[in-house]
XYZ file of C-alpha atoms in Angstrom:
730
model
C 135.626 54.178 84.169
C 137.902 55.692 81.331
C 141.851 55.825 81.768
C 144.415 57.633 80.303
C 147.908 56.444 81.171
C 151.073 57.389 80.183
C 151.956 58.565 76.473
C 148.273 58.762 75.833
C 145.889 61.419 75.029
C 141.764 61.386 75.369
C 139.436 63.821 73.746
C 136.185 63.964 74.892
C 133.017 66.364 74.228
C 129.331 66.823 74.864
C 128.943 63.785 72.076
C 130.521 61.563 74.818
C 128.363 59.837 77.469
C 128.973 60.850 81.022
C 131.766 58.565 82.680
C 134.471 58.816 85.410
C 137.861 59.362 84.205
C 141.207 58.861 85.413
C 144.571 60.290 83.842
C 147.862 59.320 85.320
C 151.761 59.093 84.588
C 151.873 61.927 82.057
C 148.464 61.057 80.323
C 146.521 63.923 78.859
C 142.954 64.140 79.074
C 141.326 67.271 77.148
C 137.669 67.986 77.526
C 135.681 70.401 75.371
C 132.101 70.853 76.429
C 131.714 67.229 78.031
C 129.561 66.195 80.593
C 131.208 64.022 83.200
C 131.039 62.160 86.665
C 134.402 62.328 88.650
C 137.694 63.276 86.873
C 140.833 62.242 88.734
C 144.017 63.581 87.568
C 147.097 62.347 88.892
C 151.195 61.442 88.970
C 152.002 64.189 86.057
C 148.961 63.844 84.232
C 147.432 66.801 82.274
C 143.751 67.938 82.244
C 142.440 70.682 79.853
C 138.715 71.539 80.199
C 136.814 74.326 77.985
C 133.305 74.282 79.044
C 131.318 71.421 80.037
C 129.990 70.186 83.426
C 132.050 67.705 85.748
C 129.826 66.329 88.775
C 131.289 64.167 91.384
C 129.212 61.574 93.095
C 129.122 59.428 96.204
C 131.599 61.611 98.449
C 134.050 62.262 95.703
C 135.122 65.842 94.013
C 133.808 66.937 90.450
C 137.676 67.303 89.670
C 140.496 65.715 91.700
C 144.232 67.139 90.953
C 147.028 65.193 92.547
C 150.702 66.081 91.893
C 149.480 66.881 88.399
C 148.179 69.993 86.489
C 144.767 71.615 85.268
C 143.642 74.125 83.060
C 139.928 74.729 83.411
C 137.848 77.606 81.905
C 134.279 78.441 81.358
C 133.260 75.163 83.334
C 130.821 73.806 86.124
C 132.296 71.574 88.656
C 130.312 70.025 91.803
C 130.887 67.454 94.168
C 128.915 65.901 96.851
C 131.694 66.787 99.361
C 134.167 69.317 97.838
C 133.758 70.949 94.371
C 137.266 70.480 93.478
C 140.601 68.915 95.262
C 143.761 70.650 94.065
C 146.681 68.795 96.127
C 149.052 66.225 96.597
C 149.260 62.537 97.376
C 150.263 61.126 100.581
C 154.169 60.960 101.023
C 155.001 63.611 98.195
C 155.751 67.029 98.312
C 155.523 68.532 95.027
C 151.681 69.572 94.846
C 149.428 70.191 91.899
C 148.934 73.420 89.739
C 145.750 74.746 88.409
C 144.932 77.899 86.213
C 141.076 77.968 86.315
C 138.820 81.077 84.810
C 135.090 81.868 84.120
C 134.039 78.599 86.052
C 131.612 77.747 88.878
C 132.786 75.385 91.742
C 130.381 74.055 94.209
C 130.638 71.446 96.904
C 129.390 70.607 100.410
C 132.189 71.219 102.464
C 134.479 73.072 100.168
C 134.491 74.763 97.038
C 137.744 74.159 96.457
C 140.221 72.102 98.874
C 144.151 72.226 98.539
C 147.215 71.033 100.256
C 150.890 72.099 100.363
C 153.013 72.527 97.770
C 150.265 73.598 95.369
C 149.653 76.390 93.220
C 146.497 77.832 92.242
C 145.420 80.741 89.944
C 141.850 81.980 89.636
C 140.190 84.382 87.312
C 136.636 85.382 87.570
C 135.991 82.168 89.262
C 133.168 81.303 92.009
C 133.614 79.081 94.607
C 130.841 78.152 97.248
C 130.481 75.678 99.822
C 126.485 74.783 100.571
C 126.885 73.134 103.755
C 126.461 74.879 107.078
C 129.855 74.707 107.916
C 131.495 74.623 104.452
C 134.486 76.742 103.352
C 134.383 78.502 100.078
C 138.409 77.868 99.639
C 139.949 75.362 102.246
C 143.430 76.126 101.703
C 146.051 73.594 103.414
C 149.492 75.541 102.768
C 148.802 76.099 99.250
C 149.624 79.252 97.207
C 145.881 81.040 95.820
C 145.814 83.960 93.466
C 142.276 84.983 92.580
C 141.370 87.745 90.221
C 137.616 88.621 90.368
C 134.820 86.067 91.250
C 134.207 85.066 94.690
C 134.386 82.698 97.546
C 131.353 81.951 99.919
C 130.638 79.279 102.500
C 128.178 78.353 105.037
C 130.614 79.099 107.632
C 133.792 81.107 106.089
C 134.423 82.091 102.674
C 138.414 81.349 103.312
C 139.915 78.779 105.652
C 143.815 78.806 105.849
C 145.590 75.982 107.499
C 149.146 74.460 107.587
C 149.420 71.167 105.131
C 149.030 68.247 107.414
C 152.230 66.913 106.416
C 154.258 70.165 106.904
C 154.922 70.374 102.901
C 154.888 74.304 101.605
C 155.825 77.315 103.368
C 152.011 78.462 104.627
C 148.824 78.903 103.423
C 149.173 82.238 101.316
C 145.978 84.135 99.595
C 146.160 86.979 97.062
C 142.589 88.485 96.532
C 142.186 91.282 93.516
C 138.674 92.356 93.399
C 137.080 89.528 95.117
C 134.226 88.966 97.000
C 134.825 86.730 100.085
C 131.663 85.731 102.238
C 131.235 83.680 105.224
C 127.630 83.453 105.928
C 127.697 82.504 109.709
C 131.373 82.941 110.459
C 134.377 84.886 109.620
C 135.258 85.813 106.085
C 138.451 84.095 106.323
C 139.585 81.863 109.111
C 143.338 81.362 110.023
C 143.743 78.578 112.549
C 145.752 75.317 113.401
C 149.004 77.285 113.716
C 149.346 78.255 110.260
C 151.746 80.887 108.977
C 149.836 82.810 106.226
C 150.168 85.960 104.141
C 147.002 87.346 102.718
C 146.715 90.499 100.088
C 143.419 92.115 100.009
C 143.699 94.137 96.770
C 141.601 96.748 94.515
C 138.282 96.455 95.830
C 138.356 93.386 97.342
C 135.171 92.683 99.940
C 135.124 90.869 102.877
C 131.841 90.032 104.530
C 130.997 88.154 107.405
C 128.022 86.718 109.347
C 129.415 87.363 112.585
C 131.352 90.819 111.714
C 134.712 89.235 111.987
C 136.718 89.938 108.609
C 139.997 88.147 109.670
C 139.818 85.462 112.662
C 143.192 84.532 113.646
C 143.442 81.533 115.882
C 145.536 78.451 117.417
C 149.024 80.119 117.692
C 148.841 81.113 114.054
C 150.615 83.807 112.120
C 149.153 86.012 109.820
C 150.479 88.940 107.522
C 147.804 90.968 105.936
C 147.820 93.732 103.370
C 145.110 95.928 102.439
C 145.558 97.770 99.259
C 142.914 99.689 97.505
C 139.925 97.931 99.436
C 137.723 99.140 101.876
C 136.716 96.545 104.470
C 133.731 97.163 107.170
C 134.085 94.725 110.379
C 136.374 93.432 113.190
C 139.745 91.619 112.895
C 140.349 88.937 116.047
C 143.694 87.641 116.964
C 143.281 85.303 119.713
C 144.621 82.248 121.252
C 148.311 83.197 121.200
C 148.250 83.987 117.624
C 150.129 87.126 116.013
C 148.596 89.490 113.272
C 150.329 92.012 111.482
C 148.270 94.176 109.500
C 149.189 96.834 106.795
C 146.948 99.101 104.914
C 148.171 100.652 101.668
C 145.757 103.190 100.319
C 143.367 100.904 102.320
C 140.399 101.684 104.554
C 138.774 99.978 107.495
C 136.152 100.686 109.656
C 135.870 98.451 112.748
C 138.171 97.099 115.769
C 141.240 94.931 115.811
C 140.318 92.961 118.929
C 143.640 91.711 120.386
C 143.132 88.631 123.090
C 145.570 88.455 125.943
C 148.724 86.445 125.178
C 148.451 87.637 121.330
C 149.965 89.896 119.532
C 149.246 92.339 116.705
C 150.832 95.365 115.000
C 149.315 98.246 112.435
C 150.653 100.086 109.973
C 149.016 102.679 108.047
C 150.679 104.232 104.829
C 149.902 106.107 101.521
C 146.751 107.947 102.558
C 145.073 104.935 104.537
C 142.303 105.236 106.872
C 141.282 103.031 109.677
C 138.390 103.938 111.711
C 137.770 101.695 114.985
C 139.459 100.901 118.456
C 143.229 99.309 118.345
C 142.887 98.408 121.956
C 145.920 96.174 123.122
C 147.724 96.250 119.768
C 151.333 96.297 120.306
C 152.568 98.591 117.721
C 150.573 100.994 115.676
C 152.377 103.011 112.873
C 150.520 106.034 111.065
C 152.565 107.435 107.928
C 151.979 109.498 104.953
C 148.880 110.739 104.930
C 147.167 108.332 106.688
C 144.498 108.762 109.432
C 143.629 106.541 112.611
C 140.208 107.733 114.106
C 139.414 106.506 117.234
C 135.947 105.375 118.296
C 136.837 104.859 122.266
C 139.429 105.070 124.480
C 142.365 102.747 123.516
C 145.880 101.712 124.817
C 148.596 100.666 122.279
C 152.180 99.746 123.329
C 154.023 101.992 120.730
C 152.569 104.493 118.604
C 155.289 105.593 115.735
C 154.062 108.457 113.156
C 155.683 110.136 110.328
C 153.328 112.664 108.224
C 149.971 110.990 109.537
C 147.030 111.860 111.859
C 145.477 110.372 114.732
C 141.847 111.769 115.105
C 140.297 111.509 118.620
C 136.521 110.637 117.111
C 134.891 111.837 114.283
C 134.598 115.748 114.132
C 131.236 115.897 113.532
C 129.991 113.800 116.301
C 129.994 116.142 119.391
C 130.180 115.445 123.341
C 132.393 112.643 122.791
C 135.767 112.661 124.153
C 138.558 109.784 124.408
C 142.084 109.237 125.869
C 144.407 107.454 124.141
C 147.166 106.011 126.236
C 150.388 105.003 124.499
C 153.332 103.520 126.062
C 156.164 104.784 123.450
C 155.394 107.727 121.377
C 157.815 108.381 118.539
C 157.242 110.961 115.611
C 159.361 112.586 112.811
C 161.237 115.780 113.668
C 159.494 117.927 111.072
C 156.354 118.290 112.959
C 153.952 116.691 110.112
C 152.601 114.159 112.559
C 149.246 115.666 114.135
C 147.002 114.633 116.710
C 143.222 116.363 115.909
C 141.622 116.520 119.323
C 138.251 118.425 120.337
C 136.537 119.415 123.627
C 133.472 121.008 125.402
C 135.625 123.673 126.739
C 132.571 125.309 128.569
C 132.344 122.120 130.684
C 136.178 121.216 130.864
C 135.608 117.843 128.673
C 138.408 117.279 126.350
C 140.470 114.584 124.409
C 143.823 113.374 126.145
C 146.868 112.012 124.964
C 148.623 110.145 127.480
C 152.036 108.846 127.148
C 153.219 106.697 129.887
C 156.430 106.181 128.644
C 159.136 107.900 126.497
C 157.853 110.312 124.109
C 160.410 111.849 121.187
C 159.623 113.987 118.049
C 157.424 117.006 116.878
C 153.774 116.748 116.584
C 150.882 119.243 115.771
C 147.710 119.266 117.484
C 144.743 120.353 115.721
C 142.304 121.317 118.253
C 138.573 121.620 116.966
C 137.503 125.278 117.302
C 134.172 126.285 118.779
C 132.097 128.733 119.208
C 131.777 128.731 123.085
C 133.903 130.545 125.564
C 136.601 128.423 127.522
C 136.367 127.766 130.960
C 139.735 127.971 133.107
C 141.776 126.949 129.853
C 144.891 126.560 131.934
C 143.298 123.384 133.030
C 142.797 121.931 130.061
C 145.398 119.473 129.825
C 145.544 118.045 126.013
C 148.849 116.025 126.033
C 150.679 114.478 129.205
C 154.005 112.572 128.623
C 156.099 110.910 131.314
C 159.621 111.404 129.624
C 161.441 112.368 126.468
C 161.896 115.379 124.806
C 158.715 115.395 122.397
C 157.350 118.939 121.224
C 153.922 119.576 120.481
C 152.465 123.013 118.923
C 148.858 123.937 117.862
C 148.266 123.564 113.950
C 147.762 127.108 112.905
C 149.322 128.617 115.906
C 146.038 129.152 117.898
C 142.399 127.256 119.122
C 139.615 129.406 118.466
C 137.270 129.157 121.325
C 134.294 131.607 121.630
C 135.485 135.183 121.609
C 139.433 134.304 122.240
C 142.089 132.397 120.810
C 144.923 130.339 122.511
C 148.332 129.466 121.985
C 149.615 126.465 123.492
C 152.275 125.991 126.932
C 153.622 123.150 128.817
C 154.368 122.736 132.389
C 155.683 120.398 134.861
C 153.289 117.974 135.454
C 152.179 117.108 139.019
C 153.389 113.730 138.958
C 156.651 114.626 136.844
C 156.710 114.534 132.880
C 155.326 117.486 131.014
C 152.165 118.601 130.376
C 150.828 120.730 127.309
C 147.504 123.293 127.779
C 145.935 126.129 126.440
C 147.772 129.203 127.765
C 145.119 132.185 128.981
C 147.992 134.737 128.841
C 148.004 134.160 125.144
C 144.465 135.090 124.632
C 143.537 137.362 121.803
C 140.167 138.087 120.279
C 138.968 135.251 117.801
C 138.155 135.456 114.208
C 134.143 134.735 115.214
C 134.430 137.868 117.354
C 136.138 139.944 114.933
C 133.415 138.880 112.614
C 130.972 139.945 114.742
C 132.428 143.063 115.590
C 133.318 144.002 111.807
C 129.544 143.304 110.782
C 128.251 145.877 113.476
C 130.595 148.409 112.691
C 130.603 148.259 108.617
C 127.160 149.851 108.112
C 128.840 153.067 109.373
C 131.662 152.876 106.847
C 129.130 151.311 104.365
C 126.877 154.923 105.290
C 130.028 156.873 104.504
C 130.318 155.495 100.963
C 126.666 155.711 100.338
C 126.410 159.188 101.588
C 127.621 162.277 99.283
C 127.669 165.983 98.806
C 125.505 167.640 96.436
C 128.164 167.896 93.855
C 129.066 164.046 93.823
C 125.382 163.360 94.001
C 124.055 164.959 91.387
C 126.923 167.170 89.446
C 126.853 170.850 89.057
C 123.447 171.864 89.045
C 124.015 175.305 88.106
C 124.752 174.455 84.543
C 121.068 174.616 84.165
C 119.731 176.581 86.655
C 118.506 173.927 88.980
C 115.917 172.474 86.593
C 114.126 169.111 87.351
C 115.312 165.983 85.995
C 116.458 162.626 86.943
C 119.982 161.158 87.719
C 121.907 157.822 88.275
C 125.177 157.427 90.262
C 127.467 154.251 90.531
C 130.156 154.255 92.850
C 132.854 152.327 94.571
C 135.190 152.607 97.765
C 137.641 151.226 99.892
C 137.962 151.548 103.513
C 140.975 150.040 105.567
C 139.584 150.082 109.129
C 142.200 150.095 111.934
C 142.399 147.558 114.856
C 142.396 150.482 117.094
C 138.514 150.813 116.270
C 137.966 147.525 117.772
C 138.637 145.140 114.871
C 140.784 145.470 111.762
C 139.028 145.012 108.478
C 139.112 145.885 104.966
C 135.868 146.840 103.354
C 135.409 146.932 99.271
C 131.661 148.817 98.516
C 130.075 148.665 95.127
C 127.079 150.456 94.875
C 124.145 152.451 92.397
C 121.815 155.052 93.265
C 119.343 157.007 91.240
C 116.731 159.499 91.700
C 114.548 162.102 90.116
C 113.519 165.598 91.168
C 111.256 168.219 90.603
C 110.887 172.146 91.330
C 108.577 173.020 93.727
C 106.299 175.855 92.702
C 108.853 177.285 90.467
C 110.926 178.263 93.455
C 114.716 177.813 94.180
C 113.659 174.529 95.776
C 114.164 171.102 94.348
C 112.527 168.205 95.877
C 113.096 164.623 94.960
C 113.456 160.746 95.843
C 116.234 158.640 95.219
C 116.672 154.754 95.576
C 119.910 152.368 95.644
C 121.649 149.368 96.499
C 125.362 148.850 97.630
C 127.189 145.624 98.497
C 130.176 145.547 100.848
C 132.869 142.819 101.160
C 134.574 142.645 104.293
C 138.069 140.802 104.652
C 139.595 139.820 107.850
C 142.491 137.732 108.920
C 142.805 134.031 108.955
C 140.535 133.737 105.874
C 137.601 135.343 107.520
C 135.278 137.588 105.557
C 131.735 138.737 105.335
C 128.981 140.756 103.260
C 126.579 143.362 103.832
C 124.115 144.130 101.227
C 122.236 147.593 101.833
C 119.004 148.582 100.164
C 117.976 151.930 100.751
C 115.610 154.668 99.596
C 114.362 158.243 100.798
C 113.712 161.897 99.783
C 116.133 164.917 99.550
C 115.374 168.617 99.294
C 117.852 171.106 97.799
C 117.668 174.937 97.895
C 119.832 176.800 95.813
C 119.860 180.660 95.413
C 121.080 181.761 92.107
C 121.620 185.378 93.016
C 123.855 184.470 95.775
C 125.390 181.119 95.104
C 124.090 179.981 98.989
C 122.603 176.369 98.982
C 121.263 173.852 101.366
C 120.940 169.983 100.669
C 119.043 167.793 103.006
C 118.591 163.825 102.826
C 116.688 161.400 104.775
C 117.640 157.856 104.186
C 116.181 154.341 105.136
C 118.539 151.384 104.820
C 117.892 147.769 105.245
C 120.873 145.797 105.848
C 121.680 142.149 104.847
C 124.459 140.824 107.041
C 126.372 137.561 106.571
C 129.645 136.618 107.860
C 132.088 133.445 107.272
C 134.504 132.575 109.524
C 137.615 130.927 108.962
C 138.452 128.881 112.131
C 141.976 127.431 113.428
C 140.974 123.828 112.600
C 140.261 124.597 109.037
C 136.538 124.571 109.292
C 134.134 127.494 108.632
C 131.322 128.996 110.687
C 128.776 131.114 109.365
C 126.194 133.727 110.481
C 123.553 136.027 109.067
C 120.856 138.736 110.096
C 118.841 141.635 108.864
C 118.424 145.077 110.445
C 117.244 148.372 109.503
C 118.949 151.859 109.924
C 117.818 155.302 109.434
C 120.361 158.303 108.587
C 120.089 162.164 107.632
C 122.520 164.420 106.353
C 122.274 168.533 105.852
C 124.928 170.096 103.816
C 125.188 174.112 103.330
C 127.471 176.232 101.177
C 128.155 179.034 98.816
C 129.352 179.035 95.440
C 131.596 181.998 94.781
C 132.474 183.036 91.439
C 135.730 184.371 91.001
C 137.725 186.364 88.003
C 138.296 184.366 84.714
C 135.416 181.814 85.822
C 137.363 180.467 88.675
C 135.030 179.531 91.881
C 135.581 178.407 95.395
C 132.767 176.697 97.305
C 132.967 176.493 100.914
C 130.663 173.791 102.690
C 129.805 172.251 105.859
C 128.112 168.884 106.440
C 126.412 167.085 109.245
C 125.265 163.740 109.278
C 123.625 161.350 111.850
C 122.682 157.689 111.491
C 121.460 155.055 114.044
C 121.593 151.334 113.059
C 119.323 148.911 114.803
C 120.618 146.465 117.315
C 120.439 142.715 116.919
C 121.179 139.496 118.348
C 122.109 136.735 116.279
C 124.583 133.490 116.217
C 126.805 131.815 114.257
C 126.299 127.981 113.431
C 129.157 126.943 115.813
C 127.104 128.556 118.949
C 128.748 131.836 119.064
C 126.054 134.251 120.448
C 126.189 137.821 119.452
C 124.410 140.982 120.555
C 125.116 144.231 118.793
C 123.426 147.522 120.727
C 122.361 150.287 118.497
C 125.061 151.591 116.499
C 125.171 155.433 116.306
C 127.283 157.906 114.062
C 127.358 161.505 114.216
C 129.630 163.300 111.699
C 130.914 166.688 111.083
C 132.631 167.972 108.035
C 133.613 171.339 106.649
C 136.013 172.014 103.522
C 136.151 173.684 100.404
C 135.992 173.071 96.319
C 137.613 175.169 94.137
C 137.539 174.749 90.368
C 136.931 176.559 86.997
C 134.363 176.829 84.150
C 135.886 176.081 80.522
C 134.013 176.253 77.517
C 134.783 173.345 75.142
C 132.375 174.276 72.285
C 129.151 173.533 70.907
C 127.867 174.815 74.018
C 129.215 172.210 76.461
C 131.120 173.445 79.604
C 133.625 171.407 81.481
C 134.304 172.253 85.357
C 137.475 170.295 86.990
C 137.566 170.691 90.597
C 139.369 169.721 93.790
C 138.085 169.510 97.175
C 139.699 169.374 100.811
C 137.874 168.731 103.839
C 138.384 167.712 107.512
C 135.632 165.217 109.082
C 135.527 164.354 112.502
C 133.461 161.254 113.952
C 131.772 162.376 117.365
C 130.107 159.063 118.303
C 131.614 156.624 120.604
C 131.010 153.315 122.430
C 129.197 150.934 120.002
C 129.047 148.282 122.545
C 128.736 144.985 121.010
C 128.611 141.623 123.424
C 129.884 138.134 122.012
C 129.093 135.135 124.541
C 128.557 138.015 127.065
C 132.111 139.424 126.605
C 132.145 143.148 126.414
C 133.440 144.968 123.251
C 133.287 148.504 121.736
C 133.584 149.446 118.399
C 134.988 153.160 118.089
C 135.320 154.934 114.956
C 135.231 158.330 116.490
C 138.063 160.578 115.627
C 139.342 163.287 112.751
C 140.271 162.536 109.221
C 141.400 164.488 106.287
C 139.561 163.884 103.094
C 140.763 164.985 99.450
C 139.321 164.882 95.991
C 139.281 165.606 92.847
C 136.590 165.671 89.625
C 135.040 167.160 86.686
C 131.608 167.956 85.994
C 130.452 168.659 82.129
C 127.511 170.059 80.889
C 127.234 168.593 77.479
C 124.025 170.141 76.397
C 121.249 172.061 78.609
C 119.761 168.252 78.878
C 122.747 166.153 79.782
C 125.461 166.609 82.069
C 127.957 163.857 83.617
C 130.620 163.955 86.490
C 133.429 161.668 87.840
C 134.896 162.194 91.261
C 137.784 160.569 92.958
C 138.594 160.397 96.616
C 140.916 159.717 99.513
C 140.973 159.948 103.190
C 142.798 159.077 105.888
C 142.300 159.361 109.553
C 142.850 157.963 113.163
C 140.619 154.922 112.537
C 139.818 154.897 109.338
C 141.911 155.165 105.581
C 139.977 155.397 102.070
C 142.675 154.607 99.830
C 140.405 155.141 96.885
C 136.696 156.018 96.217
C 135.157 157.130 92.934
C 131.952 157.594 91.617
C 130.508 158.631 87.915
C 127.095 160.241 87.519
C 124.826 161.246 84.663
C 121.811 163.816 85.182
C 119.085 164.514 82.665
C 117.309 167.615 82.752
C 113.889 168.558 81.590
């Protein structure tokens, strides 16, 4: 054995044969790439190691530091019992200091064992204990800070116990991006009455063979904070122990298990998330964007909330409903705290918050929306409080359940206290039902937009004597449908039509075929929208008497509709549904073009159109069922167009005009069922229509036209409409 005493410095490297070394009384041992047996550093001595292998034999540690200091980097340390000891000699209180980086330390019973008063800094260092009951870090009352690396034991990754002589303030450990693993036991064990503080930082992982991440036993007290890390497993507080857990931008999935006689408190803050049971936890605090998600019925002593959320189970897990019993509930007055609840309101099953003591503060209830109707909503008690002035309100002001939306009301409980429940007297039509009604109603207004007079479809045929030709027309319209029709919505439509026609046997009759496409976007309240795509084709025939000015125009049109609804629900989710159906429509327009003096003209006309849209059954993806009967329309219209022809030179003629008409929809009672609730779409009634436009014959072959329209009536307003068309004759 080589000894280094007071005032001495010993340097060793790879060229020195392995030996045992002891430094004491301020001596200094420097090792660079050395290979040794046991190294013992005592009584104020200093050990500096860069690289090398240090192997203890016959029950000793590879490196033992007692009341001394060590600086070790890039080393491999093994011991037949413990890899490395960092502590104090019996009867002393100063402990040791160690700075270790980039090293691997392995032992049978522990990687590193410490005692009170010691201070240890680990960087990218791996500790392991190979024995079945081994512990990666066995800390008896030391301060340990680790950044990177790992701590693995056959039983526990870390064991925290008090110093056997009562030295130090407890066993404290800080873990920053460290892997801690107990192969058969808990990741961290705190026992023997220790007072410990644990920080789990920045992606630190705790892995346990028995699924217990932290096991607190034997009247111990542990304060643990989880910051920027995600944990999966349980925390066990037993044997009259106390566990105070704080999550700060941390996450955990698992349970906090509290044995009778033990105490636990859990705080979630700064957008932390905890998913699991906190049953028998004395105090739970959920603040600042944090979420506690229940996985079973729970009972807690005190629940304090400020800007946090308690979620009664995962929202995507159906037919699981929980009851949370709280002794005392305290919330902030601003209503920023939320209970997210759900239910199968068709069967009456639902979550329940039950406060057995005093409740104070204001809270929001975010109740999951459903496509199913509620049965006896007044019996669905969501919250029950025994005492206090707490207030609850629905987030978003309503709950959407099937065809109806409800608000919240409160009443005196049967055994005293206060209950909050869904109030059937506040029932209004839900966004889902509104979307269904709008989809079934919109093909009628869509057909209004696709339909057109002869003038707006092909311009002024009299410019070229009604010659054969081809035309194209693009158009857009907005319709504001009032709630008095059954549902209020705004419809914006864009479309394109094109056609070709030919004179039949040199007569005054033109026959043609047209095709087209339009798309309508529906906008409803609460973020609900719909889209209707229409594909159409059909023949048309036009008779024009060039001598008298009389004309008759007939159109037969077949439509294929692609309908889609996107429903914004009260809980912030969306429901979708779609279906296809057919429609057929026909219109006949007749009138007379009357020439007046100075190239003025007036053109009275009447028009009748009829349509029938195929009924359809479909469902939204939230289980709402919809059944629409055949939708019908029968529209009559009478009006007149007046204008004048202007010769603008080079053979071109411009024809500005204005138009006014009265239209009346005769069809009523277009019935729609939503979850067997019967609704009626009714667009019947009169409206006034006004328009202006200009048709221009640029030559005997080409003509263009532009039309602008406005209409207003009992159920429908058309704030604007317009189309632009081009016709080529041959």
